[in-house]
CSV table of C-alpha atoms in Angstrom, one decimal:
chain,number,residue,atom,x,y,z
A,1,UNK,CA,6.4,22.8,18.9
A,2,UNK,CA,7.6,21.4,15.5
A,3,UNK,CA,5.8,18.2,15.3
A,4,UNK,CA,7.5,15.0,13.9
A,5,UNK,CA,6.4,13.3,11.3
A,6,UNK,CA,6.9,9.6,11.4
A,7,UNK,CA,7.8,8.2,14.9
A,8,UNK,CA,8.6,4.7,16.2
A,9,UNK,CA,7.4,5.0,19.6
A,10,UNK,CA,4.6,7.4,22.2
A,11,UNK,CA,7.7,9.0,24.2
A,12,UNK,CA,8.6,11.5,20.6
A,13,UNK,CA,5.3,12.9,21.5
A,14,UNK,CA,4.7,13.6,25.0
A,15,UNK,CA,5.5,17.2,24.5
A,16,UNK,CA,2.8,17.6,22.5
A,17,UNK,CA,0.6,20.4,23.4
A,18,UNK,CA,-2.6,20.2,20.9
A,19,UNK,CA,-5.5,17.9,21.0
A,20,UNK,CA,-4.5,15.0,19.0
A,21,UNK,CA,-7.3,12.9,16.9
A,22,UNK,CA,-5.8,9.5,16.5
A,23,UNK,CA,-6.9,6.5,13.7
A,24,UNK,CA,-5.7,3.1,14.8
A,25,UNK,CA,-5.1,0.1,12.4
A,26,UNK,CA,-2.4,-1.8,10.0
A,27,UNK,CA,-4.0,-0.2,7.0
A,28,UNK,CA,-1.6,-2.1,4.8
A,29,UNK,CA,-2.6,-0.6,1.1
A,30,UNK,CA,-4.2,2.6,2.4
A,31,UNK,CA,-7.3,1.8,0.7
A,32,UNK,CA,-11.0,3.3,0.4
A,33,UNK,CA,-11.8,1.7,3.4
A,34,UNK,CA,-8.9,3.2,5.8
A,35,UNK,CA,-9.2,6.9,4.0
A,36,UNK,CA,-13.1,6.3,5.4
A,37,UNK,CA,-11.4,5.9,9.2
A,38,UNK,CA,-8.9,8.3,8.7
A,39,UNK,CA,-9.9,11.0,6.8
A,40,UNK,CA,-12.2,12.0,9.2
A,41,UNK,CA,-9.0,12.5,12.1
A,42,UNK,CA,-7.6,14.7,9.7
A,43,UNK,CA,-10.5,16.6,9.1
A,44,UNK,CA,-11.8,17.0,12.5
A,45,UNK,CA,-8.5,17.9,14.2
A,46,UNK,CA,-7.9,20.8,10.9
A,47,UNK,CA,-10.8,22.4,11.9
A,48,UNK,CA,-10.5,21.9,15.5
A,49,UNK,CA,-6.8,23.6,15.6
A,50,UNK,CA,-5.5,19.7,16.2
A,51,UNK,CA,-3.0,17.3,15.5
A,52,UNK,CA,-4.1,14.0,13.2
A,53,UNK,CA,-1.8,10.4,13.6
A,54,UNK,CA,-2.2,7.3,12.7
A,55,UNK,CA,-1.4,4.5,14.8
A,56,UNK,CA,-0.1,1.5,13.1
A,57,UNK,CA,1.9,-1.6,13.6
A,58,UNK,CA,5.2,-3.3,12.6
A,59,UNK,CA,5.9,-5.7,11.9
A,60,UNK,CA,2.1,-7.1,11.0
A,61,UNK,CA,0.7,-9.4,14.0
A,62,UNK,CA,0.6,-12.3,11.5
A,63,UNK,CA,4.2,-12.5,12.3
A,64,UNK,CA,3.5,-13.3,15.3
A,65,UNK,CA,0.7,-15.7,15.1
A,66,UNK,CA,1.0,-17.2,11.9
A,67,UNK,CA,4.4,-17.2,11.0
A,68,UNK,CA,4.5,-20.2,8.9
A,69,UNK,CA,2.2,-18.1,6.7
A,70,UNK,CA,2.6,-14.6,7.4
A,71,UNK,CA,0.0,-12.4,5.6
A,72,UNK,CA,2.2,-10.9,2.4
A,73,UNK,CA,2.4,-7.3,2.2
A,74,UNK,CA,0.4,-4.8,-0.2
A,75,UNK,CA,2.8,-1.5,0.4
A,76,UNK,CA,5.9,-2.1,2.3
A,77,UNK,CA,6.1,-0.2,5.6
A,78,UNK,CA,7.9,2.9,3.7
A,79,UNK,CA,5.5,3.4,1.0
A,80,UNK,CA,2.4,3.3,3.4
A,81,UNK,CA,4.3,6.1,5.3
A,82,UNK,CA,4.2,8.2,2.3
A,83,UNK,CA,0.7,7.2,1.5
A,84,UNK,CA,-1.0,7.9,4.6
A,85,UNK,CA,0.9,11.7,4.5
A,86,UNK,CA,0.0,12.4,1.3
A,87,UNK,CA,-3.8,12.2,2.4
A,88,UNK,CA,-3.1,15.1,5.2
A,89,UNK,CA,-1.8,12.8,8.6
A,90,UNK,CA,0.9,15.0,10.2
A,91,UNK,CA,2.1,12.1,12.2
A,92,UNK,CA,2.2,8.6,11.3
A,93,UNK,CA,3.1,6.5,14.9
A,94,UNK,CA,4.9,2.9,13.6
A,95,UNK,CA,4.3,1.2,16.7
A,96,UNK,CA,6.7,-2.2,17.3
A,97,UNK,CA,4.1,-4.9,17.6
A,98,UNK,CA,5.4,-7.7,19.7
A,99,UNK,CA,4.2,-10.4,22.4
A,100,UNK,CA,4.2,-8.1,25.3
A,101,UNK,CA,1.9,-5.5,23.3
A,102,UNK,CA,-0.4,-8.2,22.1
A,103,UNK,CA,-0.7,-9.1,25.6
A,104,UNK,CA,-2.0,-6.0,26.8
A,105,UNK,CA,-5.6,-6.3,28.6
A,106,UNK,CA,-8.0,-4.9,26.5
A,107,UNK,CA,-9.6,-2.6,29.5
A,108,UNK,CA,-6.2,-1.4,29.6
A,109,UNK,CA,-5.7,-0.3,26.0
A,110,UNK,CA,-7.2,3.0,25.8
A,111,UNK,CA,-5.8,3.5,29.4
A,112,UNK,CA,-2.1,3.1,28.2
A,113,UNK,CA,-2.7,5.0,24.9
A,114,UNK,CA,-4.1,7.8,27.2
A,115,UNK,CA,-1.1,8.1,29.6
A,116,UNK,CA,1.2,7.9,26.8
A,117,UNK,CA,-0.7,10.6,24.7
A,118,UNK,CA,-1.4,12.7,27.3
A,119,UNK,CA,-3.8,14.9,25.1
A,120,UNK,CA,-5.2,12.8,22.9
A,121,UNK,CA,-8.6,13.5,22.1
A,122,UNK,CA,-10.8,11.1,19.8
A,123,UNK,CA,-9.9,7.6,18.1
A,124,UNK,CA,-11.1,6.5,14.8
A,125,UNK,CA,-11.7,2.9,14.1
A,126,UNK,CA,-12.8,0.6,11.9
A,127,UNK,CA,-16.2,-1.2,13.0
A,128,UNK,CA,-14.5,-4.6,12.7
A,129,UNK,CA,-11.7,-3.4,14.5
A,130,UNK,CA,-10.1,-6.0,17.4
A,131,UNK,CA,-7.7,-5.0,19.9
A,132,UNK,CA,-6.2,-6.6,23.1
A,133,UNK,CA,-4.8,-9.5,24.3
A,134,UNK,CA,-7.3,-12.7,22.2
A,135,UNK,CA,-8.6,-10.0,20.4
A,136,UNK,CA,-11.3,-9.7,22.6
A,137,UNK,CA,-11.7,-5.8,22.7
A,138,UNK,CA,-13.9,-4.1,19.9
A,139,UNK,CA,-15.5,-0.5,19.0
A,140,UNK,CA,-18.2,-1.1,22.1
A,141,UNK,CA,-15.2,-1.8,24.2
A,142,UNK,CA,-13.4,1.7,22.8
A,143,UNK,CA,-16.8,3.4,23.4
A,144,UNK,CA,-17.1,2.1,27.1
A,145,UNK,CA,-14.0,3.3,28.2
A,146,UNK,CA,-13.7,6.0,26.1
A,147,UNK,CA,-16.9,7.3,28.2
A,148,UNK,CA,-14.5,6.8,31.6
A,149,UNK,CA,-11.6,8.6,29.7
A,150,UNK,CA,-13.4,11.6,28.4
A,151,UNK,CA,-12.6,10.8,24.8
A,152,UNK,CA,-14.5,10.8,21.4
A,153,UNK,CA,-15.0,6.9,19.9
A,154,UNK,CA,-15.7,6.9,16.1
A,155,UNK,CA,-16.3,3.4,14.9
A,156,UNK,CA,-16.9,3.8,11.1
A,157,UNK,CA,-18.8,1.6,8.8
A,158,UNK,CA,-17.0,-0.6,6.3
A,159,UNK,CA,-17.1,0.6,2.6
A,160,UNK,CA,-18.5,-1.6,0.1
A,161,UNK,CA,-17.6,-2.1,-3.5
A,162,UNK,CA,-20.1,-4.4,-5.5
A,163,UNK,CA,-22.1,-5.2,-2.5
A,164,UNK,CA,-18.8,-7.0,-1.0
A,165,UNK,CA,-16.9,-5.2,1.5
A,166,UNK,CA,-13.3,-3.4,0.6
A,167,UNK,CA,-10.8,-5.3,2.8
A,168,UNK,CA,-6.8,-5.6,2.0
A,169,UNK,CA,-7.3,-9.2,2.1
A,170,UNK,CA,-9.9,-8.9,-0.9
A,171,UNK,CA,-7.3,-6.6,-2.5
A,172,UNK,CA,-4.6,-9.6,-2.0
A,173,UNK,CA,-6.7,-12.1,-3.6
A,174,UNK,CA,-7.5,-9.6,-6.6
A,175,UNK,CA,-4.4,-8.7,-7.1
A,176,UNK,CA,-3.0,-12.0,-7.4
A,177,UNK,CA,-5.3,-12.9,-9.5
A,178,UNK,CA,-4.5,-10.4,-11.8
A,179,UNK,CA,-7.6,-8.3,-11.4
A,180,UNK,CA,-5.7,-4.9,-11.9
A,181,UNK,CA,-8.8,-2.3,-12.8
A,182,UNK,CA,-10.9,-4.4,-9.7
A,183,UNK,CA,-7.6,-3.6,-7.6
A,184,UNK,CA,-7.4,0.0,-8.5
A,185,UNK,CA,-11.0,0.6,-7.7
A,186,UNK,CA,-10.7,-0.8,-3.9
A,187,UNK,CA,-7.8,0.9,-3.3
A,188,UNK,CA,-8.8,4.2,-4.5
A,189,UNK,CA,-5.4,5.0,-6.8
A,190,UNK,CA,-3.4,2.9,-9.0
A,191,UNK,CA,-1.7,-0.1,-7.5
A,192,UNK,CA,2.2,1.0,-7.8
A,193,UNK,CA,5.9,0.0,-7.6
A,194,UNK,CA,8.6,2.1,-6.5
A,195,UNK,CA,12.4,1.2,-7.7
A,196,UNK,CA,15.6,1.2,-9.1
A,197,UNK,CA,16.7,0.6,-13.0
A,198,UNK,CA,19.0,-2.3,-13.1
A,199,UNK,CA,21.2,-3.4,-15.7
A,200,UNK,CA,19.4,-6.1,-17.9
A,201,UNK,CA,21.0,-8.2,-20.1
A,202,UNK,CA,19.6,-6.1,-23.5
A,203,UNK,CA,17.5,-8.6,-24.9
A,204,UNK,CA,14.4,-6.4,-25.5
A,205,UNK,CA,16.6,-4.2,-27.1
A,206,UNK,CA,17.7,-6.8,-29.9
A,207,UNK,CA,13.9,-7.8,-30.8
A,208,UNK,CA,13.1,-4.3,-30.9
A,209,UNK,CA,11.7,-3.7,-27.9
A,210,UNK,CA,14.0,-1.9,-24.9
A,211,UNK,CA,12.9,-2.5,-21.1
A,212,UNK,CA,13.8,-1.3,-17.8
A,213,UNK,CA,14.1,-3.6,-15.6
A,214,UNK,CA,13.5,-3.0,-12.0
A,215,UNK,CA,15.0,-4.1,-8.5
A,216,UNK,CA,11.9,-5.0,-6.9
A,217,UNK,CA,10.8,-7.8,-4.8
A,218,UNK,CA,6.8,-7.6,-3.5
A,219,UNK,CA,5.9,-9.6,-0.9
A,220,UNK,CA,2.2,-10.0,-2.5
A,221,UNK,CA,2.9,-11.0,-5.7
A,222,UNK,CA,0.8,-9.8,-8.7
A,223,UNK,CA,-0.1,-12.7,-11.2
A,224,UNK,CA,2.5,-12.9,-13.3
A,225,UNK,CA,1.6,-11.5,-16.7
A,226,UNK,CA,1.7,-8.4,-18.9
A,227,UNK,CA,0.1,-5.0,-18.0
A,228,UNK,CA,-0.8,-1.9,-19.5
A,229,UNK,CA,1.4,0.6,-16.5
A,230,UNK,CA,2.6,4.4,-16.8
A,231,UNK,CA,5.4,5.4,-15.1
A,232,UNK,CA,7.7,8.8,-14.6
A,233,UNK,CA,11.0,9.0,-12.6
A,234,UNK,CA,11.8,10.7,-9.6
A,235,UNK,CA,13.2,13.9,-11.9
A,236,UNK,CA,9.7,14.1,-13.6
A,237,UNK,CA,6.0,14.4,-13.2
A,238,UNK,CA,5.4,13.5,-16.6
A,239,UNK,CA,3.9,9.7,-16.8
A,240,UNK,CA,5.0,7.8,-19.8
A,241,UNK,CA,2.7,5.0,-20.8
A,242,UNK,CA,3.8,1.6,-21.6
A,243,UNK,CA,3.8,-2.3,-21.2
A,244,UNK,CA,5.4,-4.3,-18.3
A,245,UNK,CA,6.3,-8.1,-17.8
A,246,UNK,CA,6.1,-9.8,-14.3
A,247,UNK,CA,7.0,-12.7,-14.6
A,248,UNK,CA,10.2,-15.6,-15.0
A,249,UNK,CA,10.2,-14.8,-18.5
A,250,UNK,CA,9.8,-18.3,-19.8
A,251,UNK,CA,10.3,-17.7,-23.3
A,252,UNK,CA,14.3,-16.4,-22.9
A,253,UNK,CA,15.1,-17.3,-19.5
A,254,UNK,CA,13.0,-19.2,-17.3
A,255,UNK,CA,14.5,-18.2,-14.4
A,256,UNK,CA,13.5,-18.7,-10.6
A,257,UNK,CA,13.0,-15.4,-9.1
A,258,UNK,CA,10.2,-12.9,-10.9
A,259,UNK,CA,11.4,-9.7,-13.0
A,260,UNK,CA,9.7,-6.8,-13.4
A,261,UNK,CA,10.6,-5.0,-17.1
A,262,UNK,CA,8.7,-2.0,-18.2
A,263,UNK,CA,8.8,-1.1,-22.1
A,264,UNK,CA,8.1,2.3,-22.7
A,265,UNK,CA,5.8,3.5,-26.0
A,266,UNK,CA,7.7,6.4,-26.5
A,267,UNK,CA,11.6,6.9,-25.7
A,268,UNK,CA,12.5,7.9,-21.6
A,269,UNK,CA,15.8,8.9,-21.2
A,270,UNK,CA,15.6,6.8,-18.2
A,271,UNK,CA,18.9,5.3,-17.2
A,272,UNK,CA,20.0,2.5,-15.0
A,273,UNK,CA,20.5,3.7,-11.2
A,274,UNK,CA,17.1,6.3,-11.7
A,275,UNK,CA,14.3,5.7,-9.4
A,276,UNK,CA,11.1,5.3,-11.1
A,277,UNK,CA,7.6,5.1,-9.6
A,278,UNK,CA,5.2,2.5,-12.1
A,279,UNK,CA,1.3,2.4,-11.8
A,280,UNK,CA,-0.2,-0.6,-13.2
A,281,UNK,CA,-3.5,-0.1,-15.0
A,282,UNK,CA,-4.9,-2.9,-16.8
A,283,UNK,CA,-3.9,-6.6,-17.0
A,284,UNK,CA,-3.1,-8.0,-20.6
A,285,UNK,CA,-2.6,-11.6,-20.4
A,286,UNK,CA,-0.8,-14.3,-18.5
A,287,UNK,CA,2.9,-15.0,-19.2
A,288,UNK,CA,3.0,-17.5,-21.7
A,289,UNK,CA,6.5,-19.1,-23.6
A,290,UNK,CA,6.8,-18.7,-27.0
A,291,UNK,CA,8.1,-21.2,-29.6
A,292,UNK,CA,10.8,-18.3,-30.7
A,293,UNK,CA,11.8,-14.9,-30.6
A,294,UNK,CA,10.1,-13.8,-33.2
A,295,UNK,CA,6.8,-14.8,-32.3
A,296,UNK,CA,7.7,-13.0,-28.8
A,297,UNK,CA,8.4,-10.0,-30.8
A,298,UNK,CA,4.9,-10.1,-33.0
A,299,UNK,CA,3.1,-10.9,-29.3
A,300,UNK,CA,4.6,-7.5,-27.7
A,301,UNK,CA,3.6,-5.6,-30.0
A,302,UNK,CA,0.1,-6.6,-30.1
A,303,UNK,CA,0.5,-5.9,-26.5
A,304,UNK,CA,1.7,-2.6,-27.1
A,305,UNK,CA,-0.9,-1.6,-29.4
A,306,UNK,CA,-3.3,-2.4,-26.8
A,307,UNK,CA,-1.9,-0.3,-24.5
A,308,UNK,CA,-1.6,2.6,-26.9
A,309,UNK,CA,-5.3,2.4,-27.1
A,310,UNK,CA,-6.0,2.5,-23.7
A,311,UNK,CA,-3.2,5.0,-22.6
A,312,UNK,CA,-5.1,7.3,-25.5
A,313,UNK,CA,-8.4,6.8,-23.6
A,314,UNK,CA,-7.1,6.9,-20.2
């Protein structure tokens, strides 16, 4: 059967007819730590004639619990679609997460995931991994009924990264901190933005220095700052290196909601309405105002020869 390739609920695949190898978690950035959980469910089930999934949740169960402080974002749901298919899952499950699934017994979990994926095979989790109504279920829970269920329980180690384990909560505290390279080595790519050139108001053209400007609104926030990023559009594979301001851009505007403007070291072509895809590689400085113009100007392109050096290195 022709397999889908995002779903939003079990019933898409009950005609399923090859032993699935499911990983289960939020894995909100995809980092080195989920590609340790799922890349073995990919593996296994390629060689194995199977299917891989992953199992994952939205909204996040922070909404649920905390929502006067729901945990913000790394990838929005979209983007960590794409990123968990481009490392080999042919089906990524967004399962709703709400009251009544939080509920659910933990003794009953891998029951329910059984009956709804009839041939589901093994499960790969992470060895902090909490499941059930309180949380109370963990790996030893999976294993113990796995053993009733016939299935294959794979509870894999955490990854560590300077002797500190690689969690999207560390990755959310680096990165609004500002701690691009440290973000880029947990996550195991280069943090990135996807969006749309807007229409700016042409002010980096008149100091000599033409952005684009991009409709995006994270909900983690990097610090807000200047960056060394490359970017290409949808049309191109070709990454052109340059510098990008997040920020309120004190200096000209001050305004209330953050901006992201990328200035490219070499010209683009790009025009407003393009989708571009942006990789931030090293942080500069902070966002700082400037007593005028022209000392904005002289600071951007230091900034710029900064980047040149490390997009000639890179």
């Amino acid at each position: 059967m022709k397999l889908p390739s995002i779903v939003d609920s079990f019933d898409a695949l009950k005609e399923l007819d090859a032993p699935l190898h499911l990983a289960i978690g939020v894995f909100d950035g995809v980092h080195l730590g989920h590609k340790a959980v799922i890349e073995p469910a990919v593996l296994t089930s390629q060689k194995s004639g199977g299917v891989s999934a992953v199992l994952t949740f939205d909204p996040h169960p922070s909404r649920l619990f905390r929502q006067e402080d729901p945990t913000r974002l790394i990838l929005p749901i979209s983007v960590k679609t794409s990123m968990l298919q481009s490392i080999g899952v042919d089906i990524v499950i967004r399962k709703h997460f709400d009251r009544a699934y939080a509920s659910t017994p933990a003794a009953d979990f891998l029951i329910d995931l059984k009956k709804a994926l009839p041939t589901l095979a093994a499960v790969y989790v992470g060895s902090n991994f909490r499941f059930g109504e309180n949380r109370v279920g963990n790996v030893q829970t999976l294993i113990e009924s796995g053993q009733l269920l016939g299935l294959d329980i794979f509870g894999v180690d955490r990854i560590h990264y300077d002797g500190v384990p690689i969690s999207s909560t560390r990755i959310r505290k680096e990165l609004v901190q500002g701690s691009m390279a440290t973000v880029n080595s947990l996550l195991g790519y280069n943090y990135r933005t996807t969006g749309s050139v807007i229409t700016g108001e042409g002010l980096g053209s008149r100091i000599g220095f033409p952005t684009l400007n991009l409709d995006w609104k994270p909900e983690c926030e990097p610090r807000h700052g200047v960056y060394c990023v490359r970017f290409h559009s949808m049309d191109s594979d070709t990454w052109i290196y340059g510098v990008a301001n997040y920020g309120v851009r004190p200096t000209v505007a001050d305004s209330e909601s953050p901006l992201l403007e990328v200035h490219a070291l070499k010209g683009t072509g790009v025009e407003a309405g393009e989708i571009i895809i942006v990789e931030w590689l090293n942080f500069l400085r902070a966002e700082q105002k400037f007593p005028s113009l022209k000392a904005l100007s002289k600071q951007i392109a230091s900034d710029c020869a900064k980047a040149r050096i490390y997009a000639k290195n890179d």
